Short mmCIF file of C-alpha atoms in Angstrom, two decimals:
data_model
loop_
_atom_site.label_atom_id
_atom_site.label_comp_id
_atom_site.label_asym_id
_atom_site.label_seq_id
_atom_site.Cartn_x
_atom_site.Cartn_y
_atom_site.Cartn_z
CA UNK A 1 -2.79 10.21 11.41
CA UNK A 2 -2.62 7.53 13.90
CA UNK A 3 1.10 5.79 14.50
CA UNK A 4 1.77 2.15 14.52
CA UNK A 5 5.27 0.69 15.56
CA UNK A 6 6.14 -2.73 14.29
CA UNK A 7 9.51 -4.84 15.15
CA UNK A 8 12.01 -3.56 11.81
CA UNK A 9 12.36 -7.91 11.17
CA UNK A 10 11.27 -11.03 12.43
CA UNK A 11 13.14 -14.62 11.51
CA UNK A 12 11.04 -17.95 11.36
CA UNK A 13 11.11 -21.57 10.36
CA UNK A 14 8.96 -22.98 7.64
CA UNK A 15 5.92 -24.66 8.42
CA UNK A 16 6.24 -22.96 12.17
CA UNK A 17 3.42 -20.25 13.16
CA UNK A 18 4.49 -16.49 12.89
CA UNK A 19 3.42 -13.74 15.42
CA UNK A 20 3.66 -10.12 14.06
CA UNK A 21 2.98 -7.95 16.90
CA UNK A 22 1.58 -4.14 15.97
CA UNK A 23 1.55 -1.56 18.36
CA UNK A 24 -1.13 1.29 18.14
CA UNK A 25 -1.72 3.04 21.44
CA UNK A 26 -3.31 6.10 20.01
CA UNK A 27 -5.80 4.38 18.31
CA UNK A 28 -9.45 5.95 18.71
CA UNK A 29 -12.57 3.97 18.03
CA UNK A 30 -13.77 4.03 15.45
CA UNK A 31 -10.08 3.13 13.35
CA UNK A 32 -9.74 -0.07 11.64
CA UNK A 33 -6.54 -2.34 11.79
CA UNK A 34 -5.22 -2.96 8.49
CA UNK A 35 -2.75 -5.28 7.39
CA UNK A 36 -0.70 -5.59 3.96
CA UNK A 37 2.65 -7.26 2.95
CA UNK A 38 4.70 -6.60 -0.20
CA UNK A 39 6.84 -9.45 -1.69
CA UNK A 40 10.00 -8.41 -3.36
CA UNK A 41 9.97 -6.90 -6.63
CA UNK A 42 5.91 -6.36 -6.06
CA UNK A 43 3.20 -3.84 -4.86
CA UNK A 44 1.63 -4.36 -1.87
CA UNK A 45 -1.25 -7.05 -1.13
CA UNK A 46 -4.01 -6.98 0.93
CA UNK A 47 -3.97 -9.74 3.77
CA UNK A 48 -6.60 -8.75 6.66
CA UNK A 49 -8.73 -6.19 8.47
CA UNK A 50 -10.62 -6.07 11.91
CA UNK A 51 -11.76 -3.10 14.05
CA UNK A 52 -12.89 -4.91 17.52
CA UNK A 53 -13.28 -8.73 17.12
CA UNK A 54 -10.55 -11.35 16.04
CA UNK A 55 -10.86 -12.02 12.47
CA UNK A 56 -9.77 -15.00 10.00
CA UNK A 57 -9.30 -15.20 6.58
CA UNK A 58 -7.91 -17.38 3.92
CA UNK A 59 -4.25 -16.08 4.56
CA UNK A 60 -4.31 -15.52 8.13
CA UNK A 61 -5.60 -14.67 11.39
CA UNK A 62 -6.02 -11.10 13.42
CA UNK A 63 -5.53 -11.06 16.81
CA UNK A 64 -6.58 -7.89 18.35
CA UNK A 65 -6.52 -7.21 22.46
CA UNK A 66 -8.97 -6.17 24.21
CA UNK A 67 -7.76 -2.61 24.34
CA UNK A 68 -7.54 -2.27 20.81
CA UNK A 69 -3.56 -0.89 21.58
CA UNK A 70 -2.33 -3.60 19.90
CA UNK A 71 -2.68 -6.44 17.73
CA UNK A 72 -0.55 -9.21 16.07
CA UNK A 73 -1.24 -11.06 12.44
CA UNK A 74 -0.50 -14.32 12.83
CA UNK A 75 0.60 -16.44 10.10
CA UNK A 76 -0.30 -20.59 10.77
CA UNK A 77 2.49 -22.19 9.12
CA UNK A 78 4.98 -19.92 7.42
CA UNK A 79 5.75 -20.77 3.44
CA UNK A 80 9.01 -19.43 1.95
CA UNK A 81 6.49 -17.33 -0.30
CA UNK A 82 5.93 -15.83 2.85
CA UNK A 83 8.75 -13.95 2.98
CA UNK A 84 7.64 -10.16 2.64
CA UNK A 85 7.87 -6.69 4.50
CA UNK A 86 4.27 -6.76 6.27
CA UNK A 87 2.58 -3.50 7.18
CA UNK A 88 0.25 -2.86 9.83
CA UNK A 89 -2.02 0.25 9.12
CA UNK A 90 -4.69 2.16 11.11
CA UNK A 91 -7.24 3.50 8.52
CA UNK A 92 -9.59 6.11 10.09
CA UNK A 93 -13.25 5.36 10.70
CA UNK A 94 -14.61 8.73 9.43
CA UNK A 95 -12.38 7.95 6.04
CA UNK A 96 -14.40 7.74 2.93
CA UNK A 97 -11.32 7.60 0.98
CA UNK A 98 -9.54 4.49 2.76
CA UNK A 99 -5.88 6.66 2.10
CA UNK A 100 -3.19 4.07 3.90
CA UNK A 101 -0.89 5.40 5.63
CA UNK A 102 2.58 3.01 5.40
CA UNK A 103 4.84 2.69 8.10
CA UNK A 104 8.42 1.35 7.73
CA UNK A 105 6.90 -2.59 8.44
CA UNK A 106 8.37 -5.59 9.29
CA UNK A 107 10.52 -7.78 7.46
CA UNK A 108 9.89 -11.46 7.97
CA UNK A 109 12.80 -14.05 6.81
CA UNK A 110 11.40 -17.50 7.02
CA UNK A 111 13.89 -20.01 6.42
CA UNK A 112 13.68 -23.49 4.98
CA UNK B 1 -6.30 -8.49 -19.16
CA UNK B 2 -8.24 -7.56 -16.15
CA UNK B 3 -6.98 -5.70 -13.00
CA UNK B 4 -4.35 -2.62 -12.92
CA UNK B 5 -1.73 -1.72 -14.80
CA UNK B 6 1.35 0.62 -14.82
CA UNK B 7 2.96 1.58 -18.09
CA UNK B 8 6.45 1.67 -18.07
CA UNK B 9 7.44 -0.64 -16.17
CA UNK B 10 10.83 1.07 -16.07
CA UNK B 11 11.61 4.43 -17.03
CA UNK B 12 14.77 6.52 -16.96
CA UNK B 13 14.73 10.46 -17.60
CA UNK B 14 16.90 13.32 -17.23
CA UNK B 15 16.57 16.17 -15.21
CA UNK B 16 14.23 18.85 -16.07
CA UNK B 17 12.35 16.40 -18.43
CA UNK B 18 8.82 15.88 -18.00
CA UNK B 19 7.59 12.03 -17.60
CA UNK B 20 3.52 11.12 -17.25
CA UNK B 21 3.57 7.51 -15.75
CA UNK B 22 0.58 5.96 -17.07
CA UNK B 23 -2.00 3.59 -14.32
CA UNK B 24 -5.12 1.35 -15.80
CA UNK B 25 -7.56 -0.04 -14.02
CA UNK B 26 -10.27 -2.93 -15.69
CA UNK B 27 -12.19 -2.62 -12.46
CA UNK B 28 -14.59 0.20 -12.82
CA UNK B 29 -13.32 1.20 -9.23
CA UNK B 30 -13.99 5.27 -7.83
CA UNK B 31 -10.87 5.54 -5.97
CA UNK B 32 -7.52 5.35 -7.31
CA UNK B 33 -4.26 6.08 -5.72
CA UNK B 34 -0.76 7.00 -6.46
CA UNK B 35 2.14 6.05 -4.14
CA UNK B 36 6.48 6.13 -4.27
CA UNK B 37 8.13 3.97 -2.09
CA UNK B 38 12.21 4.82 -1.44
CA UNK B 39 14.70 2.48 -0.54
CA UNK B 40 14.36 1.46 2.85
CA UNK B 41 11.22 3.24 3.69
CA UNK B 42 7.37 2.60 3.18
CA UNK B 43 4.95 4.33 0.58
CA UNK B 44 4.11 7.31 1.05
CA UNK B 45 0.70 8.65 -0.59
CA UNK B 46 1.50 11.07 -3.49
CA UNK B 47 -2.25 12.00 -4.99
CA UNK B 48 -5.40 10.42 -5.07
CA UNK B 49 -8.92 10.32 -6.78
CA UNK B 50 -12.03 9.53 -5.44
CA UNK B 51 -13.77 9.49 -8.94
CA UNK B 52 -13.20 11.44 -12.35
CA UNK B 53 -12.30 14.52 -12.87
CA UNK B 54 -12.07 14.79 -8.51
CA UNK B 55 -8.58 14.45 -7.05
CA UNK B 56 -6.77 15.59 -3.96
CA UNK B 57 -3.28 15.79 -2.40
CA UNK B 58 -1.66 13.32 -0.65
CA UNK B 59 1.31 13.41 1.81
CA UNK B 60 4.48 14.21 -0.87
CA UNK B 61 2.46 16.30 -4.08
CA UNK B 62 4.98 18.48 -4.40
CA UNK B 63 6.54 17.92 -8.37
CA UNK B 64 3.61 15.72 -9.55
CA UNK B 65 0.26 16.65 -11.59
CA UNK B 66 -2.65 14.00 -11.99
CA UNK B 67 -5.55 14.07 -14.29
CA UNK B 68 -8.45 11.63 -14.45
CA UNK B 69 -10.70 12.11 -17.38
CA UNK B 70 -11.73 8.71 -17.05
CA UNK B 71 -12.93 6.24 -14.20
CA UNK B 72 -10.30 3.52 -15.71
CA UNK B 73 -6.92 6.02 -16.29
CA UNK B 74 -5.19 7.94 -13.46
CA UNK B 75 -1.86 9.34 -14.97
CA UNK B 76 0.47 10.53 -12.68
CA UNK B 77 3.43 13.83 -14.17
CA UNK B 78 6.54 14.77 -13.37
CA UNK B 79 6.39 18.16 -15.13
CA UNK B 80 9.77 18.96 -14.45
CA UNK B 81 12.33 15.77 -13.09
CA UNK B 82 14.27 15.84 -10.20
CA UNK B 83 17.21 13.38 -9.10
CA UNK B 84 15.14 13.04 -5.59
CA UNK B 85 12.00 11.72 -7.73
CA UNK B 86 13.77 8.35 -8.36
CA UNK B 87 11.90 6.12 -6.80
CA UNK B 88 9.11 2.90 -7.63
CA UNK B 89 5.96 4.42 -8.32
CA UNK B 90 2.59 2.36 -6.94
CA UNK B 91 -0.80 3.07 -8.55
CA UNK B 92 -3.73 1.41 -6.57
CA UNK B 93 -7.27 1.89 -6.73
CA UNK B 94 -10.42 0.59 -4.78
CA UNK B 95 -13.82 -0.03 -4.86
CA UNK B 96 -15.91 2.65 -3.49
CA UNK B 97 -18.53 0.40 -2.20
CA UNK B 98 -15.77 -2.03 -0.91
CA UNK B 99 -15.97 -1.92 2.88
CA UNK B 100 -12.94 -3.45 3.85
CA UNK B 101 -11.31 -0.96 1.79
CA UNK B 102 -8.91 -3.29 0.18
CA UNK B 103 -6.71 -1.50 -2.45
CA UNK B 104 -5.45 -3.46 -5.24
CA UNK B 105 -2.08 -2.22 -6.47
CA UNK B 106 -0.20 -2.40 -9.44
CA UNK B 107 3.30 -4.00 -10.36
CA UNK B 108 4.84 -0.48 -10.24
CA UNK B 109 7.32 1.68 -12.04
CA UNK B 110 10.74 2.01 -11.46
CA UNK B 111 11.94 5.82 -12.62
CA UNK B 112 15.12 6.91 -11.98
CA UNK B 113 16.50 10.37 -12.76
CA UNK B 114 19.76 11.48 -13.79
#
């Protein structure tokens, strides 16, 4: 299965924008970009997808480079309630089943 | 209630015991998934089901049994416990026509085994 590396934590400042960066290098094409986070004490949510093109949603926004070897989830203006490990997962084109694949994530403190 | 369920929420065993931790799903959805998650690390896929009475290894299956009779119930048992099968358990499950293949997961179970 295809390997992401994330930072182990980030640290940010309510109501400041937060950049998760997600490396994938070995990504092939047809491999979608996945991200999740998992509050304390809960399973994991669902936050955003994208394969080529930048995507936004509700919760945030997926930057993805041209080379598809990385991408970063950017969060606008961190909440407290943002405060989560966040995953970043590579789910294989050719997958019917959609199996994730978790890596060890990154844990984002935001502080008041 | 809709959405997914895990019954118990907390569970402790001894060793050698066998323990069925119990996942429910109001959803209708093919695919459910079963996932532990030890301290400090990420999930790691245990089983999976695609749709009733069709399931398949994941990356850790050793210890565990699953059944799925029914589209709403995947049970996940330990047929015999073992102190490294403490962990939070994480049932999930997914819509098979979902293309964004967002997995919904439940609150989890926390077994521990002593």
């Amino acid at each position: 299965d295809a390997k992401t590396t994330q930072p182990n934590s980030m640290e940010s400042n309510e109501e400041e924008p937060v950049h998760l960066p997600c490396n994938h290098s070995t990504i092939s094409g047809t491999d979608y970009i996945h991200w999740y986070r998992q509050l304390p004490s809960q399973g994991p949510e669902y936050v955003i997808h994208g394969l080529t093109s930048n995507v936004n949603n509700r919760m945030a926004s997926l930057a993805i480079a041209e080379d598809r070897k990385s991408s970063t989830l950017i969060l606008h203006r961190a909440t407290l309630r943002d405060a989560a490990v966040y995953y970043c997962i590579l789910l294989l084109g050719s997958s019917n089943t959609g199996k994730l694949i978790f890596g060890q994530g990154t844990t984002l403190q935001v502080k008041p | 209630d809709a959405g997914i369920t895990q019954s118990p929420r907390y569970k402790i065993t001894e060793t050698g015991r066998q323990v069925t931790l119990m996942c429910h799903q109001t959803w209708s959805h093919s695919y459910m998934f079963w996932y532990r998650q030890d301290l400090g690390h990420g999930l790691r896929l245990i089983y999976y089901s695609a749709a009733a009475d069709i399931t398949d290894k994941g990356e850790v299956p050793d210890g565990y049994v699953v059944s799925r009779s029914k589209t709403e119930n995947f049970p996940l048992t330990l047929e015999s416990a073992t102190r490294s099968q403490t962990s939070v358990y994480f049932c999930a499950s997914r819509s098979y026509t979902s293309t964004s293949y967002e997995q919904y997961f439940g609150p989890g179970t926390r077994l521990t085994v002593t």
